[in-house]
Amino acid sequence: GGSTMRSYGRAYNPQNGILEVRDLMPGVYLASISSPAGHAKVPFEIVNNDIEGLPFILNHSVSILGRIQMDGGADLPASLSRVFLRAVPPQSAALSGFSLSASPSADGSFTLENVLPGEYRIVGPDEAGLYLKSVLFGGKDVLDRTIQIRDTDSAPSRIEIILSPNVGRIDGIVLDDRSQPLSGIQAVLVPDLNRERTELFKTASTDRSGRFTLQGVTPGEYKVFAWEALEAYGYFDPELLRRSETLGTSVRVDESSSQEIQLRVISSGR
């Protein structure tokens, strides 16, 4: 679902430092506090009980500068989508959606504001026909790694992002157990490694002749699956992937490559 921002400034009692918010529905929340003394953000989840004693530790936030460039020095697209700094909370994987973002300027420069100490993953712009080739933070490769921002980082390192147009393409067909083409089946591309990088997953539905096309694929090693029945975004479920691992078709995608594959549908009972 979406997200809603609400202010509860009057619920704070400055005499005892207690913030009390009532009548919250079950769900995942991000509590944010700002004051002259610093900032704090605490993710929490309400199931069917009250939460008491949620600690807020005030920290000074920082700004992180960055720049996006094209591989080989080519011109950037006329407009770029946002760069995200996605928090990696240790408490629960369900809370990992909270993030900061910045919109790049025409020259590719951007600034991520009000970054608090913590662990983050840098997610580059999602542009059609381009892939994220390199992400450097302080000169170190963090494309498949998280970064740490500490409260002692008064001037954090810069982020350098390289985009490349040399994406791959996969064309294929999905067949049933009788080798007949199947329409309306979702072909799902899943990376062998770094599955926390959800932007590497891609999907395409088969047409009347059972064919599909996966475009804009980042070079790497993948498996392609074709489940007979699949819940929305079910391919992100680690348990489903574990059970289906041997039923996928392995494929290696190189820069600017194009290839054809054939998939067998994975029946609902498997």
Short mmCIF file of C-alpha atoms in Angstrom, two decimals:
data_model
loop_
_atom_site.label_atom_id
_atom_site.label_comp_id
_atom_site.label_asym_id
_atom_site.label_seq_id
_atom_site.Cartn_x
_atom_site.Cartn_y
_atom_site.Cartn_z
CA GLY A 1 0.00 0.00 0.00
CA GLY A 2 0.87 3.67 0.15
CA SER A 3 2.18 5.78 2.99
CA THR A 4 0.60 8.58 5.02
CA MET A 5 2.41 11.25 7.03
CA ARG A 6 0.77 12.60 10.19
CA SER A 7 2.00 15.13 12.75
CA TYR A 8 1.47 14.54 16.47
CA GLY A 9 3.36 17.52 17.90
CA ARG A 10 0.73 18.20 20.56
CA ALA A 11 1.04 14.63 21.85
CA TYR A 12 4.53 15.42 23.16
CA ASN A 13 4.95 16.43 26.80
CA PRO A 14 8.17 18.48 27.17
CA GLN A 15 8.03 18.16 30.96
CA ASN A 16 8.69 14.42 30.99
CA GLY A 17 9.88 13.83 27.40
CA ILE A 18 7.03 11.42 26.65
CA LEU A 19 5.25 11.22 23.30
CA GLU A 20 1.90 9.46 23.37
CA VAL A 21 -0.05 8.64 20.21
CA ARG A 22 -3.39 6.88 20.41
CA ASP A 23 -5.68 4.94 18.07
CA LEU A 24 -3.08 3.68 15.59
CA MET A 25 -4.24 0.89 13.31
CA PRO A 26 -2.09 -2.30 12.99
CA GLY A 27 0.73 -1.80 10.51
CA VAL A 28 4.32 -0.68 10.02
CA TYR A 29 5.25 2.87 10.95
CA LEU A 30 8.23 5.20 11.00
CA ALA A 31 8.25 7.65 13.90
CA SER A 32 10.30 10.77 13.19
CA ILE A 33 11.28 13.51 15.63
CA SER A 34 13.04 16.77 14.78
CA SER A 35 14.35 19.32 17.27
CA PRO A 36 17.18 21.87 17.55
CA ALA A 37 19.12 19.20 19.46
CA GLY A 38 18.98 16.68 16.61
CA HIS A 39 16.81 14.20 14.73
CA ALA A 40 15.61 10.66 15.32
CA LYS A 41 13.73 8.07 13.27
CA VAL A 42 12.52 4.80 14.75
CA PRO A 43 10.64 2.14 12.74
CA PHE A 44 8.09 0.06 14.63
CA GLU A 45 5.27 -2.38 13.96
CA ILE A 46 1.89 -2.58 15.65
CA VAL A 47 0.18 -5.96 15.62
CA ASN A 48 -2.46 -6.24 18.37
CA ASN A 49 -0.89 -4.65 21.41
CA ASP A 50 0.38 -1.32 22.72
CA ILE A 51 4.02 -0.32 22.40
CA GLU A 52 5.63 1.41 25.39
CA GLY A 53 9.09 2.78 25.98
CA LEU A 54 10.01 3.27 22.32
CA PRO A 55 13.42 4.99 22.58
CA PHE A 56 14.35 8.02 20.50
CA ILE A 57 18.08 8.78 20.42
CA LEU A 58 18.72 12.20 18.92
CA ASN A 59 21.49 12.35 16.32
CA HIS A 60 22.77 15.07 14.07
CA SER A 61 21.89 14.41 10.44
CA VAL A 62 24.23 14.90 7.50
CA SER A 63 23.94 15.61 3.79
CA ILE A 64 25.51 13.30 1.21
CA LEU A 65 26.54 14.65 -2.18
CA GLY A 66 26.56 12.51 -5.30
CA ARG A 67 26.78 12.48 -9.06
CA ILE A 68 25.46 10.26 -11.85
CA GLN A 69 27.43 9.73 -15.06
CA MET A 70 27.02 7.61 -18.16
CA ASP A 71 29.48 4.85 -18.94
CA GLY A 72 32.02 6.07 -21.49
CA GLY A 73 31.15 9.72 -20.93
CA ALA A 74 27.94 9.74 -23.00
CA ASP A 75 25.24 12.32 -22.34
CA LEU A 76 22.75 11.67 -19.56
CA PRO A 77 19.06 11.26 -20.38
CA ALA A 78 17.05 14.48 -20.43
CA SER A 79 15.49 13.54 -17.08
CA LEU A 80 16.49 11.06 -14.41
CA SER A 81 14.37 9.31 -11.79
CA ARG A 82 15.21 9.61 -8.13
CA VAL A 83 18.19 8.15 -6.25
CA PHE A 84 17.20 6.29 -3.07
CA LEU A 85 19.05 5.66 0.17
CA ARG A 86 17.14 2.71 1.60
CA ALA A 87 17.42 1.97 5.32
CA VAL A 88 18.33 -1.57 6.35
CA PRO A 89 16.79 -1.92 9.82
CA PRO A 90 17.97 -4.94 11.82
CA GLN A 91 14.64 -5.34 13.62
CA SER A 92 12.51 -6.69 10.79
CA ALA A 93 12.75 -7.19 7.04
CA ALA A 94 9.22 -5.75 6.83
CA LEU A 95 10.63 -2.35 7.84
CA SER A 96 13.21 -2.12 5.07
CA GLY A 97 11.01 -0.01 2.78
CA PHE A 98 11.76 3.29 4.52
CA SER A 99 14.10 5.44 2.49
CA LEU A 100 15.36 8.88 1.63
CA SER A 101 15.53 10.09 -1.94
CA ALA A 102 16.87 12.89 -4.10
CA SER A 103 16.06 14.08 -7.61
CA PRO A 104 19.20 14.54 -9.77
CA SER A 105 19.77 17.82 -11.57
CA ALA A 106 20.47 18.07 -15.31
CA ASP A 107 24.20 17.49 -14.78
CA GLY A 108 23.55 14.36 -12.69
CA SER A 109 24.41 15.89 -9.32
CA PHE A 110 22.17 15.26 -6.30
CA THR A 111 22.09 15.76 -2.53
CA LEU A 112 20.55 13.39 0.00
CA GLU A 113 19.44 15.55 2.94
CA ASN A 114 18.88 14.75 6.62
CA VAL A 115 20.62 11.36 6.61
CA LEU A 116 20.77 9.90 10.11
CA PRO A 117 23.37 7.39 11.34
CA GLY A 118 22.58 3.86 10.27
CA GLU A 119 22.98 1.19 7.61
CA TYR A 120 21.74 1.95 4.10
CA ARG A 121 21.63 0.56 0.58
CA ILE A 122 22.09 2.92 -2.37
CA VAL A 123 19.52 2.38 -5.13
CA GLY A 124 20.23 4.19 -8.37
CA PRO A 125 17.75 5.64 -10.86
CA ASP A 126 15.47 3.12 -12.56
CA GLU A 127 15.72 4.14 -16.21
CA ALA A 128 14.36 2.19 -19.18
CA GLY A 129 17.19 0.92 -21.36
CA LEU A 130 19.89 1.59 -18.75
CA TYR A 131 21.37 -0.43 -15.93
CA LEU A 132 23.28 0.42 -12.78
CA LYS A 133 26.86 -0.53 -13.65
CA SER A 134 28.76 0.95 -10.74
CA VAL A 135 28.13 2.59 -7.36
CA LEU A 136 31.07 4.01 -5.44
CA PHE A 137 30.98 5.48 -1.94
CA GLY A 138 34.22 7.04 -0.84
CA GLY A 139 35.91 5.37 -3.82
CA LYS A 140 34.82 1.88 -2.73
CA ASP A 141 32.51 -0.41 -4.71
CA VAL A 142 29.17 -0.67 -2.88
CA LEU A 143 26.96 -1.84 -5.76
CA ASP A 144 26.12 -5.06 -3.90
CA ARG A 145 26.90 -3.83 -0.39
CA THR A 146 25.39 -1.61 2.26
CA ILE A 147 27.03 1.54 3.62
CA GLN A 148 27.32 2.78 7.19
CA ILE A 149 26.69 6.39 8.17
CA ARG A 150 28.02 7.17 11.65
CA ASP A 151 27.24 10.07 13.96
CA THR A 152 30.90 11.08 13.69
CA ASP A 153 30.62 11.58 9.90
CA SER A 154 30.45 15.35 9.70
CA ALA A 155 31.39 15.22 6.01
CA PRO A 156 30.46 11.80 4.56
CA SER A 157 32.00 10.44 1.39
CA ARG A 158 30.49 11.18 -2.01
CA ILE A 159 28.35 8.78 -4.03
CA GLU A 160 29.41 8.17 -7.63
CA ILE A 161 26.95 6.31 -9.88
CA ILE A 162 27.65 4.99 -13.39
CA LEU A 163 24.78 4.05 -15.71
CA SER A 164 25.25 1.96 -18.86
CA PRO A 165 23.02 1.50 -21.93
CA ASN A 166 24.46 -1.97 -22.64
CA VAL A 167 21.53 -3.93 -21.24
CA GLY A 168 20.63 -7.47 -22.22
CA ARG A 169 17.45 -9.01 -23.64
CA ILE A 170 15.84 -12.42 -23.21
CA ASP A 171 13.15 -13.79 -25.52
CA GLY A 172 11.45 -17.03 -24.69
CA ILE A 173 8.46 -19.34 -24.77
CA VAL A 174 6.61 -21.12 -21.95
CA LEU A 175 5.40 -24.69 -22.61
CA ASP A 176 3.18 -27.04 -20.65
CA ASP A 177 3.89 -30.72 -19.92
CA ARG A 178 2.67 -31.61 -23.42
CA SER A 179 5.01 -29.06 -25.03
CA GLN A 180 2.11 -26.77 -25.89
CA PRO A 181 2.58 -22.98 -25.55
CA LEU A 182 0.82 -21.30 -22.64
CA SER A 183 -0.59 -17.78 -22.72
CA GLY A 184 -1.04 -15.47 -19.74
CA ILE A 185 1.85 -16.99 -17.75
CA GLN A 186 4.28 -14.70 -15.96
CA ALA A 187 7.95 -15.32 -16.73
CA VAL A 188 10.08 -14.12 -13.80
CA LEU A 189 13.78 -13.28 -13.96
CA VAL A 190 15.51 -13.82 -10.58
CA PRO A 191 19.20 -13.06 -9.90
CA ASP A 192 21.32 -15.94 -8.60
CA LEU A 193 23.03 -13.58 -6.14
CA ASN A 194 22.17 -10.30 -4.40
CA ARG A 195 18.45 -10.99 -4.26
CA GLU A 196 18.05 -8.09 -1.87
CA ARG A 197 18.52 -5.91 -4.98
CA THR A 198 14.88 -6.08 -5.99
CA GLU A 199 15.50 -3.91 -9.06
CA LEU A 200 17.24 -6.91 -10.70
CA PHE A 201 13.97 -8.90 -10.75
CA LYS A 202 11.97 -8.59 -13.96
CA THR A 203 8.70 -10.04 -15.19
CA ALA A 204 6.84 -10.42 -18.49
CA SER A 205 3.59 -12.18 -19.39
CA THR A 206 3.31 -14.59 -22.29
CA ASP A 207 1.21 -13.68 -25.33
CA ARG A 208 -1.24 -15.92 -27.21
CA SER A 209 1.64 -17.92 -28.67
CA GLY A 210 3.27 -18.43 -25.27
CA ARG A 211 6.11 -16.01 -26.00
CA PHE A 212 7.56 -13.32 -23.76
CA THR A 213 10.35 -10.73 -23.79
CA LEU A 214 12.44 -9.52 -20.84
CA GLN A 215 14.16 -6.24 -21.73
CA GLY A 216 16.62 -3.94 -19.99
CA VAL A 217 18.33 -6.79 -18.14
CA THR A 218 21.39 -6.02 -16.02
CA PRO A 219 24.31 -8.30 -17.00
CA GLY A 220 24.72 -11.22 -14.61
CA GLU A 221 23.68 -14.77 -13.72
CA TYR A 222 19.97 -15.50 -13.40
CA LYS A 223 17.26 -18.13 -13.29
CA VAL A 224 13.98 -17.71 -15.14
CA PHE A 225 10.82 -19.22 -13.66
CA ALA A 226 7.29 -19.69 -15.02
CA TRP A 227 4.87 -20.60 -12.23
CA GLU A 228 1.42 -21.80 -13.23
CA ALA A 229 -0.09 -19.77 -10.37
CA LEU A 230 1.62 -17.04 -8.40
CA GLU A 231 0.42 -14.45 -5.90
CA ALA A 232 1.26 -10.84 -6.62
CA TYR A 233 4.99 -10.33 -5.98
CA GLY A 234 5.21 -13.89 -4.68
CA TYR A 235 8.57 -14.27 -6.44
CA PHE A 236 10.15 -12.21 -3.65
CA ASP A 237 9.32 -14.98 -1.15
CA PRO A 238 12.63 -16.70 -0.18
CA GLU A 239 10.82 -19.92 0.74
CA LEU A 240 9.12 -20.15 -2.67
CA LEU A 241 12.45 -19.55 -4.40
CA ARG A 242 14.13 -22.21 -2.26
CA ARG A 243 11.50 -24.81 -3.23
CA SER A 244 11.61 -23.84 -6.91
CA GLU A 245 15.35 -23.31 -7.28
CA THR A 246 15.99 -26.46 -9.33
CA LEU A 247 12.95 -25.83 -11.55
CA GLY A 248 14.21 -22.56 -13.02
CA THR A 249 16.17 -22.19 -16.25
CA SER A 250 19.69 -20.80 -15.78
CA VAL A 251 20.80 -17.98 -18.04
CA ARG A 252 23.86 -15.76 -18.23
CA VAL A 253 23.29 -12.25 -19.53
CA ASP A 254 26.26 -10.33 -20.96
CA GLU A 255 26.36 -6.68 -21.97
CA SER A 256 24.26 -5.97 -25.08
CA SER A 257 23.42 -9.68 -25.41
CA SER A 258 20.23 -11.18 -26.82
CA GLN A 259 19.20 -14.80 -26.42
CA GLU A 260 16.27 -17.20 -26.65
CA ILE A 261 15.21 -19.68 -23.97
CA GLN A 262 12.45 -22.26 -23.45
CA LEU A 263 10.69 -22.67 -20.12
CA ARG A 264 8.55 -25.45 -18.67
CA VAL A 265 5.68 -24.23 -16.55
CA ILE A 266 5.97 -25.00 -12.84
CA SER A 267 2.65 -26.60 -11.84
CA SER A 268 0.83 -25.45 -8.70
CA GLY A 269 1.53 -28.74 -6.94
CA ARG A 270 5.32 -28.33 -7.11
#
